[in-house]
């Protein structure tokens, strides 16, 4: 450590750190634009000039290394004069459009110009003009004349997002920030560049000209989309969500947001919001009041239980329903005698039921510290954008990442090894890695594995995994929904145990872990797959769209068509063809609730706005339904009481769920010989098709990631079928048919057809994995 003095105060700082770091440690503010604690040093704005004793001229605090005994003055006459000089230069070409600038009120340049800018300019010549650019549906570049070339946006793309979408063109006064060759910005983290811009050059396109920041009230919330538990600030005007920004939490999302978390709020304000309870009578929909609707539901459930037994009723919820909603849903179902309740809508192998409560297996901080990582069945960059960002940072510190996946998508990070195989071949590959690890460590090969010969790739992966620590092996969304999930789990667990690696799941949704904690899983009843495979007489559906959110939309639709009663609890009008009752329940922004993240972190939030129209929080609807059904234990008055009942304590600070979470299954490893299918489907869930809110967010639906699905095939298969890129093909699976444009992807195995789930154009098809046929239309 080195001691330096800043404005008369002494401070110890790490050798090699900068004057700016020392000032931050003391809490001394030095004006700056290009400096950001999470980005590399650029030192190109010069606003942070300070006086350093014995230095002939002022030096930039962000790029001046500390030396022992250094004396720095940040507010001396010399420093202030230098800072004011820089500000005068910055304002020479800046347009005088503060009254109509979206950044007004939260603009760093505006704030610092008050303290360091002159009252009038000596510059009388014409200001420079920069042509506006189109960067896509999320970021507005209409006023690039405001840009002060701090290059924060360029550095963010290069260093954190992993793709340099912005760059600096030309020199001198002709310099400008632009996209490359008229491309639009398509990173899943691009919105962070809006936050980083210290002036109004990059602004939010969906938010543009809708409100001033001082008109907005702010509410803290938690993202409902992925399992990280990202902290949000939801900004509201006139009872409408206008904007979402990151709430800084170093332990979870640092100061970043994915675009899905940032722009999905548009899906909360759509025209198809359900605002009144509705009942179908004689094939016609009629609006009604809550009392009538809930009495109708209670009467219908009682009748079906009386005529067909409680087992003929099933309840299914989306995994981003709150802890309170899931807890009361299972309580209602068990109260009427049915054990058929589940939230694991995309899962297809339930052999580990009752044995595991899957979670990350470590804290997010531990995840960031891993030196060797093996990820199975995940498109990490799109499924968990902020975990991918953390991994990119780890790679710079020497971490090596390996993956077993079904398609060669670019993760925007250097990979130690990436094995691309059809999903039916994943288990074979893992069994090879098991043997390779045993041989490398010179331990006994598991019984039954004697005939397995590891490939060169499997050996390399085993060697890489054993070459550093701490290690982590993680199963992604596709591994969890794989038809052989339990056998993949057993093989991965054996590898983790014998390499000393931490083992866990990159869980799918905001409350996947919470669903287990709320006990919204069947004991001996029907799971999500069985509930549709063996049709029931009544279904209660919460927050889900069965044709888009389930592992087999074909089976879901067929089962719902046969049911006598279907109750849809949703913020949106959907399911009119199979529903009998539509109950408007609040999305996350209009209710109090709790999510449990992948690392087991319990985070509660309150509603940011009042419920729209006659919408009611889901937990309140279920509480009243429990009372109407005459069930015990539904006397709750607040969501906190429901939460305390589920967690066993009122005090969130006391909650530690790690003892209730478990990724380990004893003795599950056995050799299974799997045969790869002639042609099989891989159904990823694209980032902007992942849930009902995102699917309705207009700006996100205009991005490259939300393009309508194609049937992606390998070049060899395209040649065999006589199909070129863009030709129409007929895809058949089960009894379903879809007509889709073909896409040719050299990164796919030759026996794989990649057809996305979660979209109406593919909802007629069957399971997410399994045999499929493709022919030229």
XYZ file of C-alpha atoms in Angstrom, residues 253-681:
429
model
C -26.258 -7.310 -11.244
C -23.525 -4.749 -10.390
C -24.780 -1.628 -12.231
C -25.991 -3.388 -15.406
C -29.279 -4.519 -16.943
C -30.012 -6.828 -19.850
C -32.175 -5.324 -22.605
C -34.905 -7.847 -21.733
C -35.084 -6.433 -18.183
C -34.791 -2.828 -19.380
C -37.317 -2.668 -22.225
C -39.851 -5.391 -21.378
C -41.930 -2.813 -19.447
C -43.651 -1.994 -22.755
C -45.370 -5.376 -22.396
C -47.081 -4.108 -19.215
C -48.945 -1.361 -21.076
C -50.347 -3.255 -24.076
C -53.855 -3.136 -25.533
C -54.516 -6.798 -24.754
C -54.353 -6.316 -20.970
C -57.255 -8.073 -19.261
C -58.921 -5.583 -16.912
C -62.281 -7.209 -15.996
C -63.151 -10.810 -15.042
C -64.871 -12.591 -17.936
C -67.048 -15.698 -18.185
C -67.894 -17.639 -21.333
C -71.596 -18.489 -21.636
C -73.118 -20.036 -24.737
C -69.840 -19.530 -26.601
C -69.930 -15.765 -25.879
C -67.651 -13.819 -23.511
C -69.291 -11.573 -20.895
C -67.624 -9.184 -18.453
C -68.634 -9.706 -14.848
C -67.650 -8.722 -11.295
C -65.114 -10.529 -9.115
C -67.665 -12.024 -6.715
C -69.619 -13.654 -9.558
C -66.482 -14.879 -11.359
C -64.901 -16.441 -8.252
C -68.172 -18.044 -7.110
C -68.483 -19.514 -10.621
C -64.935 -20.942 -10.367
C -65.486 -22.318 -6.833
C -68.832 -23.877 -7.851
C -67.272 -25.425 -11.008
C -64.301 -26.921 -9.109
C -66.609 -28.362 -6.411
C -68.861 -29.947 -9.062
C -65.937 -31.524 -10.946
C -64.450 -32.843 -7.697
C -67.852 -34.320 -6.761
C -68.452 -35.947 -10.190
C -64.925 -37.020 -11.220
C -62.816 -36.853 -8.046
C -60.171 -34.324 -6.994
C -57.529 -36.001 -9.169
C -59.370 -34.721 -12.268
C -58.282 -31.135 -11.392
C -54.790 -29.782 -12.190
C -53.131 -26.404 -11.638
C -50.153 -25.119 -13.604
C -48.272 -21.860 -13.115
C -45.459 -20.064 -14.908
C -42.090 -20.119 -13.081
C -42.112 -16.306 -12.830
C -45.234 -16.296 -10.645
C -44.333 -14.917 -7.203
C -43.538 -17.071 -4.189
C -46.848 -15.987 -2.626
C -48.894 -16.874 -5.731
C -47.277 -20.302 -6.062
C -47.648 -20.992 -2.336
C -51.369 -20.207 -2.308
C -52.032 -21.999 -5.615
C -50.687 -25.285 -4.233
C -52.539 -24.652 -0.960
C -55.861 -24.272 -2.807
C -55.224 -27.424 -4.856
C -54.228 -29.531 -1.848
C -57.148 -28.055 0.083
C -59.594 -29.502 -2.462
C -57.738 -32.809 -2.418
C -55.665 -32.624 -5.613
C -51.885 -33.052 -5.713
C -51.674 -32.096 -9.406
C -49.786 -28.793 -9.213
C -46.587 -27.810 -11.037
C -44.631 -24.870 -12.440
C -41.906 -26.776 -14.376
C -43.645 -26.272 -17.693
C -40.741 -27.088 -20.044
C -39.418 -30.101 -18.140
C -39.828 -33.572 -19.667
C -37.884 -35.880 -17.298
C -39.187 -35.983 -13.726
C -37.172 -38.964 -12.436
C -35.450 -36.804 -9.777
C -38.706 -35.520 -8.239
C -38.445 -35.332 -4.472
C -34.671 -35.793 -4.591
C -33.396 -32.367 -5.718
C -34.233 -28.697 -5.315
C -32.038 -27.338 -8.125
C -30.121 -24.087 -7.653
C -26.847 -22.462 -8.729
C -24.946 -24.393 -6.059
C -22.907 -21.295 -5.149
C -23.244 -17.541 -4.756
C -22.915 -15.222 -7.753
C -19.638 -13.970 -6.226
C -18.342 -17.578 -6.178
C -19.500 -18.007 -9.779
C -17.421 -14.952 -10.762
C -14.366 -16.447 -9.030
C -14.423 -19.812 -10.868
C -11.251 -20.608 -12.840
C -12.582 -23.617 -14.778
C -16.219 -23.723 -15.934
C -18.063 -26.464 -17.830
C -21.565 -25.501 -19.008
C -23.948 -28.147 -20.356
C -27.020 -27.347 -22.456
C -27.244 -23.567 -22.283
C -27.041 -20.644 -24.656
C -25.552 -18.660 -21.789
C -25.348 -15.351 -23.646
C -29.101 -15.240 -24.341
C -30.445 -17.272 -21.401
C -28.466 -15.414 -18.709
C -26.911 -12.265 -20.251
C -25.507 -10.837 -17.010
C -23.900 -14.125 -15.957
C -22.279 -14.241 -19.415
C -20.978 -10.694 -18.758
C -19.435 -11.839 -15.453
C -17.845 -14.835 -17.171
C -16.310 -12.560 -19.834
C -14.657 -10.570 -17.040
C -13.419 -13.793 -15.391
C -11.833 -14.952 -18.677
C -9.651 -11.827 -18.614
C -8.349 -13.057 -15.242
C -7.485 -16.511 -16.605
C -10.752 -18.460 -16.384
C -11.277 -21.143 -19.040
C -14.796 -22.015 -20.192
C -15.934 -25.262 -21.855
C -19.405 -26.070 -23.137
C -21.486 -28.966 -24.434
C -24.240 -27.560 -26.653
C -26.379 -28.381 -29.683
C -25.482 -25.333 -31.798
C -22.366 -23.255 -32.317
C -23.803 -19.853 -31.331
C -21.204 -17.181 -30.593
C -20.976 -16.568 -26.834
C -18.757 -13.530 -27.525
C -15.974 -14.933 -25.353
C -12.916 -17.099 -26.008
C -13.805 -20.741 -25.283
C -11.322 -23.379 -24.116
C -13.509 -26.008 -25.803
C -16.982 -26.170 -27.279
C -18.459 -29.545 -28.154
C -21.427 -29.285 -30.525
C -23.591 -32.436 -30.595
C -27.230 -33.336 -31.179
C -29.064 -33.452 -27.802
C -29.473 -37.238 -28.090
C -25.655 -37.454 -28.104
C -25.041 -35.325 -24.979
C -25.164 -38.283 -22.602
C -22.630 -40.218 -24.736
C -20.245 -37.241 -24.609
C -20.610 -36.870 -20.819
C -19.956 -40.596 -20.381
C -16.739 -40.155 -22.382
C -15.751 -37.237 -20.119
C -16.466 -39.453 -17.057
C -13.984 -42.067 -18.349
C -11.453 -39.397 -19.397
C -11.532 -37.874 -15.885
C -11.122 -41.332 -14.304
C -8.135 -42.129 -16.565
C -6.490 -38.712 -16.055
C -6.835 -38.949 -12.263
C -5.946 -42.652 -12.300
C -9.066 -43.684 -10.358
C -11.459 -46.569 -10.975
C -13.716 -46.283 -14.016
C -17.395 -46.592 -12.904
C -18.963 -50.035 -13.403
C -20.471 -50.484 -16.863
C -18.238 -47.811 -18.439
C -15.402 -50.205 -19.397
C -16.302 -50.178 -23.100
C -16.447 -46.341 -23.365
C -13.562 -44.852 -25.371
C -13.099 -41.095 -24.792
C -12.627 -38.947 -27.889
C -9.742 -36.491 -28.133
C -12.177 -33.630 -27.402
C -13.461 -35.350 -24.241
C -9.891 -35.928 -23.024
C -8.986 -32.292 -23.709
C -12.062 -31.142 -21.773
C -11.159 -33.378 -18.800
C -7.542 -32.119 -18.830
C -8.733 -28.504 -18.997
C -11.203 -29.009 -16.143
C -8.462 -30.470 -13.924
C -5.888 -27.788 -14.779
C -7.127 -25.090 -12.382
C -9.465 -24.364 -9.483
C -12.032 -23.401 -8.217
C -14.109 -25.314 -10.756
C -17.799 -25.268 -11.609
C -20.095 -27.549 -13.635
C -23.443 -26.029 -14.517
C -26.549 -27.383 -16.232
C -28.461 -24.882 -18.367
C -32.093 -24.495 -19.458
C -31.801 -27.069 -22.268
C -30.185 -29.656 -19.954
C -32.989 -29.210 -17.390
C -35.695 -29.703 -20.058
C -33.863 -32.571 -21.830
C -35.703 -35.948 -22.002
C -32.642 -37.566 -20.314
C -32.188 -34.783 -17.743
C -31.773 -37.175 -14.788
C -29.025 -39.212 -16.523
C -27.246 -36.021 -17.685
C -27.464 -34.786 -14.079
C -25.947 -38.048 -12.739
C -23.018 -37.943 -15.182
C -22.354 -34.229 -14.549
C -22.541 -34.790 -10.780
C -19.998 -37.638 -10.968
C -17.632 -35.388 -12.986
C -18.099 -32.582 -10.413
C -17.474 -34.924 -7.455
C -14.313 -36.356 -9.006
C -12.832 -33.044 -10.135
C -13.695 -31.171 -6.930
C -16.028 -28.865 -8.852
C -19.072 -26.999 -7.540
C -22.209 -28.331 -9.219
C -25.411 -26.466 -9.975
C -28.170 -25.325 -12.304
C -28.486 -22.089 -14.255
C -32.205 -22.129 -13.420
C -34.653 -20.926 -16.047
C -36.887 -18.205 -14.600
C -37.103 -15.564 -11.874
C -38.772 -17.904 -9.381
C -37.776 -21.436 -10.425
C -36.101 -21.976 -7.047
C -39.052 -20.282 -5.314
C -41.469 -22.772 -6.893
C -39.778 -25.588 -4.973
C -39.647 -23.542 -1.749
C -43.406 -22.829 -2.099
C -43.963 -26.598 -2.623
C -45.745 -25.949 -5.940
C -44.664 -29.421 -7.132
C -46.628 -32.676 -6.964
C -45.880 -35.207 -4.235
C -47.633 -38.210 -5.726
C -49.816 -36.251 -8.146
C -49.404 -35.452 -11.840
C -46.480 -33.279 -12.922
C -46.706 -30.680 -15.715
C -46.099 -33.275 -18.421
C -48.586 -35.832 -17.055
C -51.225 -33.154 -16.428
C -51.485 -32.652 -20.203
C -50.545 -36.162 -21.398
C -53.483 -37.635 -19.381
C -56.176 -34.943 -19.838
C -57.990 -33.662 -16.743
C -61.535 -32.366 -16.387
C -60.475 -28.970 -14.975
C -57.369 -26.824 -15.277
C -56.329 -23.711 -13.384
C -53.641 -21.890 -15.404
C -51.663 -19.057 -13.809
C -49.524 -16.604 -15.823
C -48.851 -19.113 -18.603
C -49.784 -19.343 -22.272
C -49.954 -23.138 -22.779
C -49.230 -23.082 -26.519
C -46.037 -21.027 -25.967
C -44.756 -21.909 -22.491
C -44.969 -25.711 -22.317
C -42.636 -28.552 -23.326
C -45.266 -29.970 -25.702
C -47.799 -27.376 -26.954
C -49.564 -30.048 -29.031
C -50.388 -32.145 -25.950
C -51.342 -29.029 -23.947
C -53.817 -27.835 -26.569
C -55.382 -31.283 -26.979
C -55.859 -31.663 -23.205
C -57.400 -28.214 -22.753
C -59.816 -28.823 -25.644
C -61.223 -31.872 -23.776
C -61.546 -30.189 -20.367
C -64.932 -29.283 -18.888
C -63.547 -26.196 -17.183
C -60.423 -24.079 -17.786
C -59.676 -21.117 -15.526
C -57.075 -18.696 -16.908
C -55.493 -16.310 -14.390
C -53.427 -13.820 -16.365
C -52.750 -10.108 -16.881
C -53.534 -10.637 -20.597
C -56.484 -11.642 -22.763
C -55.482 -15.000 -24.180
C -56.746 -18.569 -24.243
C -60.251 -17.536 -25.316
C -60.576 -20.728 -27.391
C -60.082 -23.106 -24.441
C -60.901 -20.983 -21.352
C -64.228 -20.717 -19.549
C -63.188 -18.015 -17.108
C -60.585 -15.242 -17.488
C -59.396 -13.670 -14.225
C -57.239 -10.519 -14.530
C -54.299 -10.867 -12.122
C -51.490 -8.357 -11.712
C -48.069 -8.603 -13.381
C -44.998 -8.160 -11.156
C -45.187 -4.351 -11.455
C -48.674 -4.167 -9.883
C -48.340 -6.567 -6.951
C -46.208 -7.130 -3.885
C -44.312 -10.391 -4.036
C -41.091 -12.333 -3.663
C -38.702 -14.047 -6.074
C -35.991 -16.526 -5.081
C -33.010 -16.277 -7.434
C -30.790 -19.111 -8.692
C -28.330 -18.527 -5.811
C -31.180 -18.843 -3.260
C -31.368 -15.079 -2.608
C -34.840 -14.077 -1.381
C -35.877 -10.654 -2.686
C -39.248 -9.055 -1.999
C -40.714 -6.080 -3.826
C -43.826 -3.917 -3.774
C -46.070 -2.939 -6.664
C -44.765 0.008 -8.665
C -48.228 1.032 -9.918
C -51.838 0.451 -8.930
C -53.423 -2.595 -10.613
C -54.965 -1.673 -13.979
C -58.782 -1.539 -14.073
C -60.261 -4.373 -12.000
C -57.010 -6.357 -11.988
C -56.181 -7.916 -8.599
C -52.907 -9.339 -7.208
C -52.832 -13.102 -7.790
C -52.296 -13.934 -4.099
C -55.467 -12.002 -3.143
C -57.514 -13.814 -5.790
C -56.303 -17.198 -4.514
C -56.946 -16.188 -0.889
C -60.582 -15.306 -1.695
C -60.968 -18.500 -3.772
C -59.708 -20.509 -0.782
C -62.323 -18.825 1.420
C -65.143 -19.468 -1.100
C -64.123 -23.142 -1.256
C -64.391 -23.267 2.547
C -60.723 -24.164 3.051
C -58.784 -23.585 6.292
C -55.733 -21.315 6.558
C -56.701 -18.533 4.104
C -57.002 -15.648 6.598
C -54.057 -13.666 5.190
C -54.337 -9.882 5.077
C -50.952 -9.030 3.516
C -48.544 -10.692 1.110
C -45.915 -10.515 3.899
C -48.045 -12.927 5.973
C -48.169 -15.370 3.043
C -44.395 -15.061 2.591
C -43.733 -15.595 6.304
C -45.916 -18.715 6.225
C -43.861 -20.173 3.328
C -40.402 -19.143 4.587
C -41.088 -19.765 8.270
C -40.067 -16.258 9.380
C -41.217 -12.652 9.009
C -37.657 -11.285 8.996
C -36.067 -11.543 5.531
C -32.633 -10.896 7.024
C -32.914 -14.224 8.886
C -33.705 -16.247 5.769
C -31.029 -18.658 4.573
C -32.453 -21.175 2.143
C -29.237 -23.060 1.351
C -30.185 -25.880 3.750
C -33.419 -26.376 1.762
C -31.685 -26.409 -1.634
C -29.969 -29.510 -2.983
C -28.425 -30.520 -6.325
C -27.236 -33.971 -5.206
C -28.766 -37.311 -6.100
C -27.203 -40.436 -4.585
C -26.175 -43.329 -6.835
C -27.777 -42.204 -10.066
C -24.844 -42.934 -12.426
C -25.229 -45.861 -14.780
C -24.026 -46.420 -18.309
C -26.720 -45.819 -20.909
C -26.084 -46.446 -24.577
C -28.029 -43.844 -26.575
C -28.566 -43.891 -30.298
C -28.656 -40.529 -32.090
C -31.862 -40.029 -34.084
C -31.832 -39.687 -37.896
C -33.215 -36.184 -37.599
C -34.066 -34.494 -34.302
C -35.399 -31.178 -33.126
